[in-house]
PDB file of C-alpha atoms in Angstrom:
ATOM      1  CA  GLU A 131    -119.002  77.200  78.588  1.00  0.00           C
ATOM      2  CA  ALA A 132    -119.682  73.474  78.918  1.00  0.00           C
ATOM      3  CA  GLN A 133    -119.051  71.856  75.572  1.00  0.00           C
ATOM      4  CA  VAL A 134    -117.788  68.980  73.496  1.00  0.00           C
ATOM      5  CA  THR A 135    -115.432  70.116  70.764  1.00  0.00           C
ATOM      6  CA  GLN A 136    -114.929  68.032  67.671  1.00  0.00           C
ATOM      7  CA  ASN A 137    -112.559  68.699  64.812  1.00  0.00           C
ATOM      8  CA  PRO A 138    -112.625  68.903  61.898  1.00  0.00           C
ATOM      9  CA  ARG A 139    -116.242  69.722  60.988  1.00  0.00           C
ATOM     10  CA  TYR A 140    -115.791  68.584  57.407  1.00  0.00           C
ATOM     11  CA  LEU A 141    -113.256  66.223  55.903  1.00  0.00           C
ATOM     12  CA  ILE A 142    -112.825  64.761  52.455  1.00  0.00           C
ATOM     13  CA  THR A 143    -110.149  62.108  52.150  1.00  0.00           C
ATOM     14  CA  VAL A 144    -109.047  59.264  49.911  1.00  0.00           C
ATOM     15  CA  THR A 145    -109.325  55.571  50.554  1.00  0.00           C
ATOM     16  CA  GLY A 146    -106.542  54.260  52.742  1.00  0.00           C
ATOM     17  CA  LYS A 147    -105.214  57.557  54.071  1.00  0.00           C
ATOM     18  CA  LYS A 148    -105.136  57.450  57.868  1.00  0.00           C
ATOM     19  CA  LEU A 149    -107.067  60.161  59.658  1.00  0.00           C
ATOM     20  CA  THR A 150    -107.946  61.234  63.177  1.00  0.00           C
ATOM     21  CA  VAL A 151    -111.010  63.096  64.379  1.00  0.00           C
ATOM     22  CA  THR A 152    -110.398  64.801  67.686  1.00  0.00           C
ATOM     23  CA  CYS A 153    -112.877  65.177  70.531  1.00  0.00           C
ATOM     24  CA  SER A 154    -112.470  67.086  73.770  1.00  0.00           C
ATOM     25  CA  GLN A 155    -114.905  67.804  76.605  1.00  0.00           C
ATOM     26  CA  ASN A 156    -114.566  70.254  79.505  1.00  0.00           C
ATOM     27  CA  MET A 157    -117.240  68.879  81.836  1.00  0.00           C
ATOM     28  CA  ASN A 158    -115.187  66.189  83.613  1.00  0.00           C
ATOM     29  CA  HIS A 159    -117.479  63.497  82.209  1.00  0.00           C
ATOM     30  CA  GLU A 160    -116.528  59.891  82.777  1.00  0.00           C
ATOM     31  CA  TYR A 161    -118.269  58.511  79.705  1.00  0.00           C
ATOM     32  CA  MET A 162    -117.352  59.339  76.153  1.00  0.00           C
ATOM     33  CA  SER A 163    -118.661  57.742  72.975  1.00  0.00           C
ATOM     34  CA  TRP A 164    -118.417  57.940  69.230  1.00  0.00           C
ATOM     35  CA  TYR A 165    -121.483  57.546  67.043  1.00  0.00           C
ATOM     36  CA  ARG A 166    -122.033  57.517  63.337  1.00  0.00           C
ATOM     37  CA  GLN A 167    -125.244  58.770  61.784  1.00  0.00           C
ATOM     38  CA  ASP A 168    -126.528  57.316  58.537  1.00  0.00           C
ATOM     39  CA  PRO A 169    -129.878  58.023  56.819  1.00  0.00           C
ATOM     40  CA  GLY A 170    -132.658  55.766  58.057  1.00  0.00           C
ATOM     41  CA  LEU A 171    -130.466  54.216  60.743  1.00  0.00           C
ATOM     42  CA  GLY A 172    -130.302  56.912  63.369  1.00  0.00           C
ATOM     43  CA  LEU A 173    -127.097  57.072  65.395  1.00  0.00           C
ATOM     44  CA  ARG A 174    -125.107  53.951  66.153  1.00  0.00           C
ATOM     45  CA  GLN A 175    -122.364  53.644  68.734  1.00  0.00           C
ATOM     46  CA  ILE A 176    -118.882  52.907  67.402  1.00  0.00           C
ATOM     47  CA  TYR A 177    -116.744  52.873  70.556  1.00  0.00           C
ATOM     48  CA  TYR A 178    -117.127  54.061  74.089  1.00  0.00           C
ATOM     49  CA  SER A 179    -114.996  54.760  77.110  1.00  0.00           C
ATOM     50  CA  MET A 180    -115.999  54.606  80.760  1.00  0.00           C
ATOM     51  CA  ASN A 181    -112.855  56.313  82.003  1.00  0.00           C
ATOM     52  CA  VAL A 182    -109.203  56.898  81.263  1.00  0.00           C
ATOM     53  CA  GLU A 183    -107.566  53.873  79.627  1.00  0.00           C
ATOM     54  CA  VAL A 184    -110.917  52.021  79.549  1.00  0.00           C
ATOM     55  CA  THR A 185    -112.417  51.632  76.079  1.00  0.00           C
ATOM     56  CA  ASP A 186    -114.658  49.072  74.450  1.00  0.00           C
ATOM     57  CA  LYS A 187    -116.461  48.320  71.208  1.00  0.00           C
ATOM     58  CA  GLY A 188    -119.919  49.568  70.481  1.00  0.00           C
ATOM     59  CA  ASP A 189    -122.227  48.239  67.794  1.00  0.00           C
ATOM     60  CA  VAL A 190    -120.215  49.131  64.686  1.00  0.00           C
ATOM     61  CA  PRO A 191    -116.505  49.168  65.629  1.00  0.00           C
ATOM     62  CA  GLU A 192    -114.983  47.646  62.479  1.00  0.00           C
ATOM     63  CA  GLY A 193    -112.449  49.943  60.840  1.00  0.00           C
ATOM     64  CA  TYR A 194    -112.119  52.302  63.810  1.00  0.00           C
ATOM     65  CA  LYS A 195    -109.797  52.756  66.761  1.00  0.00           C
ATOM     66  CA  VAL A 196    -109.980  54.991  69.800  1.00  0.00           C
ATOM     67  CA  SER A 197    -107.825  55.907  72.765  1.00  0.00           C
ATOM     68  CA  ARG A 198    -108.478  57.593  76.122  1.00  0.00           C
ATOM     69  CA  LYS A 199    -105.170  58.723  77.548  1.00  0.00           C
ATOM     70  CA  GLU A 200    -106.689  61.749  79.262  1.00  0.00           C
ATOM     71  CA  LYS A 201    -110.162  62.140  80.693  1.00  0.00           C
ATOM     72  CA  ARG A 202    -111.071  65.052  78.455  1.00  0.00           C
ATOM     73  CA  ASN A 203    -109.916  63.655  75.081  1.00  0.00           C
ATOM     74  CA  PHE A 204    -111.265  60.776  73.026  1.00  0.00           C
ATOM     75  CA  PRO A 205    -109.940  60.752  69.455  1.00  0.00           C
ATOM     76  CA  LEU A 206    -111.386  58.537  66.736  1.00  0.00           C
ATOM     77  CA  ILE A 207    -108.850  56.992  64.375  1.00  0.00           C
ATOM     78  CA  LEU A 208    -109.507  55.539  60.959  1.00  0.00           C
ATOM     79  CA  GLU A 209    -106.342  53.643  60.039  1.00  0.00           C
ATOM     80  CA  SER A 210    -107.401  52.885  56.463  1.00  0.00           C
ATOM     81  CA  PRO A 211    -110.648  54.658  55.602  1.00  0.00           C
ATOM     82  CA  SER A 212    -112.980  53.136  53.058  1.00  0.00           C
ATOM     83  CA  PRO A 213    -115.971  54.650  51.203  1.00  0.00           C
ATOM     84  CA  ASN A 214    -118.443  52.830  53.473  1.00  0.00           C
ATOM     85  CA  GLN A 215    -117.142  54.966  56.327  1.00  0.00           C
ATOM     86  CA  THR A 216    -118.531  58.060  54.657  1.00  0.00           C
ATOM     87  CA  SER A 217    -120.890  59.332  57.332  1.00  0.00           C
ATOM     88  CA  LEU A 218    -121.674  61.992  59.911  1.00  0.00           C
ATOM     89  CA  TYR A 219    -119.759  61.339  63.122  1.00  0.00           C
ATOM     90  CA  PHE A 220    -120.560  62.558  66.605  1.00  0.00           C
ATOM     91  CA  CYS A 221    -118.576  62.487  69.784  1.00  0.00           C
ATOM     92  CA  ALA A 222    -120.636  62.533  72.988  1.00  0.00           C
ATOM     93  CA  SER A 223    -119.897  62.678  76.690  1.00  0.00           C
ATOM     94  CA  SER A 224    -121.929  62.251  79.867  1.00  0.00           C
ATOM     95  CA  PHE A 225    -121.756  61.501  83.548  1.00  0.00           C
ATOM     96  CA  ARG A 226    -122.150  57.901  84.618  1.00  0.00           C
ATOM     97  CA  GLU A 227    -125.635  58.389  86.063  1.00  0.00           C
ATOM     98  CA  MET A 228    -128.343  57.050  83.775  1.00  0.00           C
ATOM     99  CA  ASN A 229    -130.547  60.084  84.175  1.00  0.00           C
ATOM    100  CA  THR A 230    -127.996  62.506  82.752  1.00  0.00           C
ATOM    101  CA  GLU A 231    -128.094  63.633  79.187  1.00  0.00           C
ATOM    102  CA  ALA A 232    -125.263  63.196  76.744  1.00  0.00           C
ATOM    103  CA  PHE A 233    -123.624  66.285  75.314  1.00  0.00           C
ATOM    104  CA  PHE A 234    -122.696  66.076  71.659  1.00  0.00           C
ATOM    105  CA  GLY A 235    -119.983  67.648  69.606  1.00  0.00           C
ATOM    106  CA  GLN A 236    -120.852  69.636  66.489  1.00  0.00           C
ATOM    107  CA  GLY A 237    -120.391  66.611  64.244  1.00  0.00           C
ATOM    108  CA  THR A 238    -117.812  65.713  61.591  1.00  0.00           C
ATOM    109  CA  ARG A 239    -119.021  65.095  58.080  1.00  0.00           C
ATOM    110  CA  LEU A 240    -116.543  62.649  56.557  1.00  0.00           C
ATOM    111  CA  THR A 241    -116.404  61.740  52.888  1.00  0.00           C
ATOM    112  CA  VAL A 242    -114.062  58.973  51.739  1.00  0.00           C
ATOM    113  CA  VAL A 243    -113.509  58.819  47.971  1.00  0.00           C
TER     114      VAL A 243
ATOM    115  CA  ALA B 277    -131.203  44.482  73.948  1.00  0.00           C
ATOM    116  CA  GLN B 278    -132.845  47.831  73.726  1.00  0.00           C
ATOM    117  CA  LYS B 279    -134.632  49.097  70.660  1.00  0.00           C
ATOM    118  CA  ILE B 280    -136.262  52.396  69.786  1.00  0.00           C
ATOM    119  CA  THR B 281    -138.843  52.712  67.028  1.00  0.00           C
ATOM    120  CA  GLN B 282    -139.970  55.963  65.451  1.00  0.00           C
ATOM    121  CA  THR B 283    -142.572  55.136  62.844  1.00  0.00           C
ATOM    122  CA  GLN B 284    -143.018  58.601  61.348  1.00  0.00           C
ATOM    123  CA  PRO B 285    -140.212  59.371  58.883  1.00  0.00           C
ATOM    124  CA  GLY B 286    -141.666  62.816  58.162  1.00  0.00           C
ATOM    125  CA  MET B 287    -144.393  65.052  59.500  1.00  0.00           C
ATOM    126  CA  PHE B 288    -145.904  68.436  58.752  1.00  0.00           C
ATOM    127  CA  VAL B 289    -147.535  70.801  61.216  1.00  0.00           C
ATOM    128  CA  GLN B 290    -149.031  74.238  60.847  1.00  0.00           C
ATOM    129  CA  GLU B 291    -147.322  77.025  62.736  1.00  0.00           C
ATOM    130  CA  LYS B 292    -148.813  77.582  66.221  1.00  0.00           C
ATOM    131  CA  GLU B 293    -150.410  74.144  66.318  1.00  0.00           C
ATOM    132  CA  ALA B 294    -149.334  71.243  68.532  1.00  0.00           C
ATOM    133  CA  VAL B 295    -147.701  68.119  67.163  1.00  0.00           C
ATOM    134  CA  THR B 296    -146.922  64.689  68.602  1.00  0.00           C
ATOM    135  CA  LEU B 297    -143.899  62.691  67.538  1.00  0.00           C
ATOM    136  CA  ASP B 298    -144.193  58.991  68.284  1.00  0.00           C
ATOM    137  CA  CYS B 299    -141.610  56.819  69.994  1.00  0.00           C
ATOM    138  CA  THR B 300    -141.925  53.259  71.234  1.00  0.00           C
ATOM    139  CA  TYR B 301    -139.193  51.408  73.032  1.00  0.00           C
ATOM    140  CA  ASP B 302    -138.302  47.875  73.935  1.00  0.00           C
ATOM    141  CA  THR B 303    -135.989  47.132  76.815  1.00  0.00           C
ATOM    142  CA  SER B 304    -135.366  44.437  79.382  1.00  0.00           C
ATOM    143  CA  ASP B 305    -133.641  46.814  81.793  1.00  0.00           C
ATOM    144  CA  PRO B 306    -135.609  47.327  85.019  1.00  0.00           C
ATOM    145  CA  SER B 307    -134.736  51.014  84.976  1.00  0.00           C
ATOM    146  CA  TYR B 308    -133.955  53.229  82.046  1.00  0.00           C
ATOM    147  CA  GLY B 309    -134.059  56.779  80.800  1.00  0.00           C
ATOM    148  CA  LEU B 310    -135.693  58.161  77.691  1.00  0.00           C
ATOM    149  CA  PHE B 311    -134.392  61.224  75.876  1.00  0.00           C
ATOM    150  CA  TRP B 312    -135.400  63.383  72.955  1.00  0.00           C
ATOM    151  CA  TYR B 313    -132.887  65.258  70.850  1.00  0.00           C
ATOM    152  CA  LYS B 314    -133.397  67.821  68.109  1.00  0.00           C
ATOM    153  CA  GLN B 315    -131.136  67.997  65.084  1.00  0.00           C
ATOM    154  CA  PRO B 316    -131.621  71.134  62.979  1.00  0.00           C
ATOM    155  CA  SER B 317    -130.306  71.361  59.438  1.00  0.00           C
ATOM    156  CA  SER B 318    -127.000  72.694  60.797  1.00  0.00           C
ATOM    157  CA  GLY B 319    -126.397  69.207  62.177  1.00  0.00           C
ATOM    158  CA  GLU B 320    -125.815  69.600  65.905  1.00  0.00           C
ATOM    159  CA  MET B 321    -127.642  67.433  68.440  1.00  0.00           C
ATOM    160  CA  ILE B 322    -129.629  69.430  70.976  1.00  0.00           C
ATOM    161  CA  PHE B 323    -130.998  67.785  74.124  1.00  0.00           C
ATOM    162  CA  LEU B 324    -134.676  68.567  74.675  1.00  0.00           C
ATOM    163  CA  ILE B 325    -136.192  66.497  77.451  1.00  0.00           C
ATOM    164  CA  TYR B 326    -135.659  63.494  79.712  1.00  0.00           C
ATOM    165  CA  GLN B 327    -138.026  60.967  81.303  1.00  0.00           C
ATOM    166  CA  GLY B 328    -136.950  58.393  83.853  1.00  0.00           C
ATOM    167  CA  SER B 329    -138.695  55.047  83.913  1.00  0.00           C
ATOM    168  CA  TYR B 330    -139.667  55.502  87.557  1.00  0.00           C
ATOM    169  CA  ASP B 331    -140.775  59.093  87.253  1.00  0.00           C
ATOM    170  CA  GLN B 332    -144.389  59.423  88.304  1.00  0.00           C
ATOM    171  CA  GLN B 333    -145.099  62.520  86.284  1.00  0.00           C
ATOM    172  CA  ASN B 334    -144.610  63.243  82.619  1.00  0.00           C
ATOM    173  CA  ALA B 335    -141.616  65.474  81.944  1.00  0.00           C
ATOM    174  CA  THR B 336    -142.118  69.000  80.659  1.00  0.00           C
ATOM    175  CA  GLU B 337    -139.624  71.591  79.430  1.00  0.00           C
ATOM    176  CA  GLY B 338    -141.188  74.776  78.139  1.00  0.00           C
ATOM    177  CA  ARG B 339    -143.117  73.925  74.968  1.00  0.00           C
ATOM    178  CA  TYR B 340    -141.924  70.326  75.088  1.00  0.00           C
ATOM    179  CA  SER B 341    -143.665  67.604  77.030  1.00  0.00           C
ATOM    180  CA  LEU B 342    -143.248  63.882  77.064  1.00  0.00           C
ATOM    181  CA  ASN B 343    -146.322  61.655  77.021  1.00  0.00           C
ATOM    182  CA  PHE B 344    -144.919  58.645  78.859  1.00  0.00           C
ATOM    183  CA  GLN B 345    -147.045  55.504  78.886  1.00  0.00           C
ATOM    184  CA  LYS B 346    -144.974  52.823  80.532  1.00  0.00           C
ATOM    185  CA  ALA B 347    -147.409  49.958  79.999  1.00  0.00           C
ATOM    186  CA  ARG B 348    -147.485  50.703  76.284  1.00  0.00           C
ATOM    187  CA  LYS B 349    -143.732  51.354  76.189  1.00  0.00           C
ATOM    188  CA  SER B 350    -144.238  54.669  74.482  1.00  0.00           C
ATOM    189  CA  ALA B 351    -142.584  58.029  75.059  1.00  0.00           C
ATOM    190  CA  ASN B 352    -144.112  60.467  72.623  1.00  0.00           C
ATOM    191  CA  LEU B 353    -142.829  64.027  72.337  1.00  0.00           C
ATOM    192  CA  VAL B 354    -145.441  66.757  72.245  1.00  0.00           C
ATOM    193  CA  ILE B 355    -144.460  70.176  70.932  1.00  0.00           C
ATOM    194  CA  SER B 356    -147.025  72.847  71.655  1.00  0.00           C
ATOM    195  CA  ALA B 357    -147.459  76.075  69.669  1.00  0.00           C
ATOM    196  CA  SER B 358    -145.086  75.033  66.885  1.00  0.00           C
ATOM    197  CA  GLN B 359    -142.666  77.605  65.558  1.00  0.00           C
ATOM    198  CA  LEU B 360    -140.808  77.739  62.254  1.00  0.00           C
ATOM    199  CA  GLY B 361    -137.593  77.104  64.161  1.00  0.00           C
ATOM    200  CA  ASP B 362    -138.945  73.739  65.264  1.00  0.00           C
ATOM    201  CA  SER B 363    -138.382  72.384  61.755  1.00  0.00           C
ATOM    202  CA  ALA B 364    -135.711  69.745  62.303  1.00  0.00           C
ATOM    203  CA  MET B 365    -135.108  66.044  62.729  1.00  0.00           C
ATOM    204  CA  TYR B 366    -136.069  64.635  66.129  1.00  0.00           C
ATOM    205  CA  PHE B 367    -134.550  61.574  67.713  1.00  0.00           C
ATOM    206  CA  CYS B 368    -135.872  59.485  70.556  1.00  0.00           C
ATOM    207  CA  ALA B 369    -133.210  57.632  72.541  1.00  0.00           C
ATOM    208  CA  SER B 370    -132.964  55.377  75.552  1.00  0.00           C
ATOM    209  CA  ARG B 371    -130.233  54.717  78.071  1.00  0.00           C
ATOM    210  CA  GLY B 372    -130.263  51.643  80.270  1.00  0.00           C
ATOM    211  CA  ASN B 373    -128.396  50.814  83.419  1.00  0.00           C
ATOM    212  CA  SER B 374    -125.386  49.281  81.714  1.00  0.00           C
ATOM    213  CA  ASN B 375    -121.967  50.783  82.288  1.00  0.00           C
ATOM    214  CA  THR B 376    -121.454  51.919  78.739  1.00  0.00           C
ATOM    215  CA  GLY B 377    -123.221  55.277  78.783  1.00  0.00           C
ATOM    216  CA  LYS B 378    -124.721  54.062  75.536  1.00  0.00           C
ATOM    217  CA  LEU B 379    -127.710  55.722  73.969  1.00  0.00           C
ATOM    218  CA  ILE B 380    -129.918  53.679  71.651  1.00  0.00           C
ATOM    219  CA  PHE B 381    -131.467  55.904  68.998  1.00  0.00           C
ATOM    220  CA  GLY B 382    -134.522  55.602  66.833  1.00  0.00           C
ATOM    221  CA  GLN B 383    -134.425  56.329  63.127  1.00  0.00           C
ATOM    222  CA  GLY B 384    -135.611  59.887  63.605  1.00  0.00           C
ATOM    223  CA  THR B 385    -138.625  61.935  62.484  1.00  0.00           C
ATOM    224  CA  THR B 386    -138.271  64.963  60.242  1.00  0.00           C
ATOM    225  CA  LEU B 387    -140.687  67.702  61.246  1.00  0.00           C
ATOM    226  CA  GLN B 388    -141.561  70.581  58.954  1.00  0.00           C
ATOM    227  CA  VAL B 389    -143.487  73.536  60.319  1.00  0.00           C
ATOM    228  CA  LYS B 390    -145.579  75.365  57.727  1.00  0.00           C
ATOM    229  CA  PRO B 391    -146.130  79.120  58.006  1.00  0.00           C
TER     230      PRO B 391
END
């Protein structure tokens, strides 16, 4: 089954404790992105990757890191989480063609206290 | 820069009736794609329908259709014969011809279907 798998689904952590949210896709997509969803703001892109070892900042990259060592994996790293990073996070992947839809992971609801 | 505007934060519709969710977009890209996603209360993002900027006909997928008016820069989603399971948040999104794969999302519209 074609899918994007994100883990964990829920995470409660304390300020400053490093965490990683994993993302894996099995569709051989070139593009992968991370978004955060906040009420009234829709989804905003954090980081994206066009291919292995190619990553770049999206609209709200502060406080986040990513890596793309393999085509299928695109982990999101919060080195020192803060309460303003409490949000719903989505990983997404797609082919490079503009007319192809993005597939989303199940979402990770992160709470930083 | 691209921008998507959804002006209806919440809407109600009676079961079995049709409903239109509004979406306007602003882009300088000569070609672009417009998408609608559904997000039920469980949280996942479900792709519904796609419209390309050069498509001559409005897209349809089952009970979903897209009322695309390029001159007005609108891409409204029409859901026919609403069902209780249609209650969810709906997002309009656009994708331009940049190399980022980036989707620009609107703020979303929450739809509630009344029995």
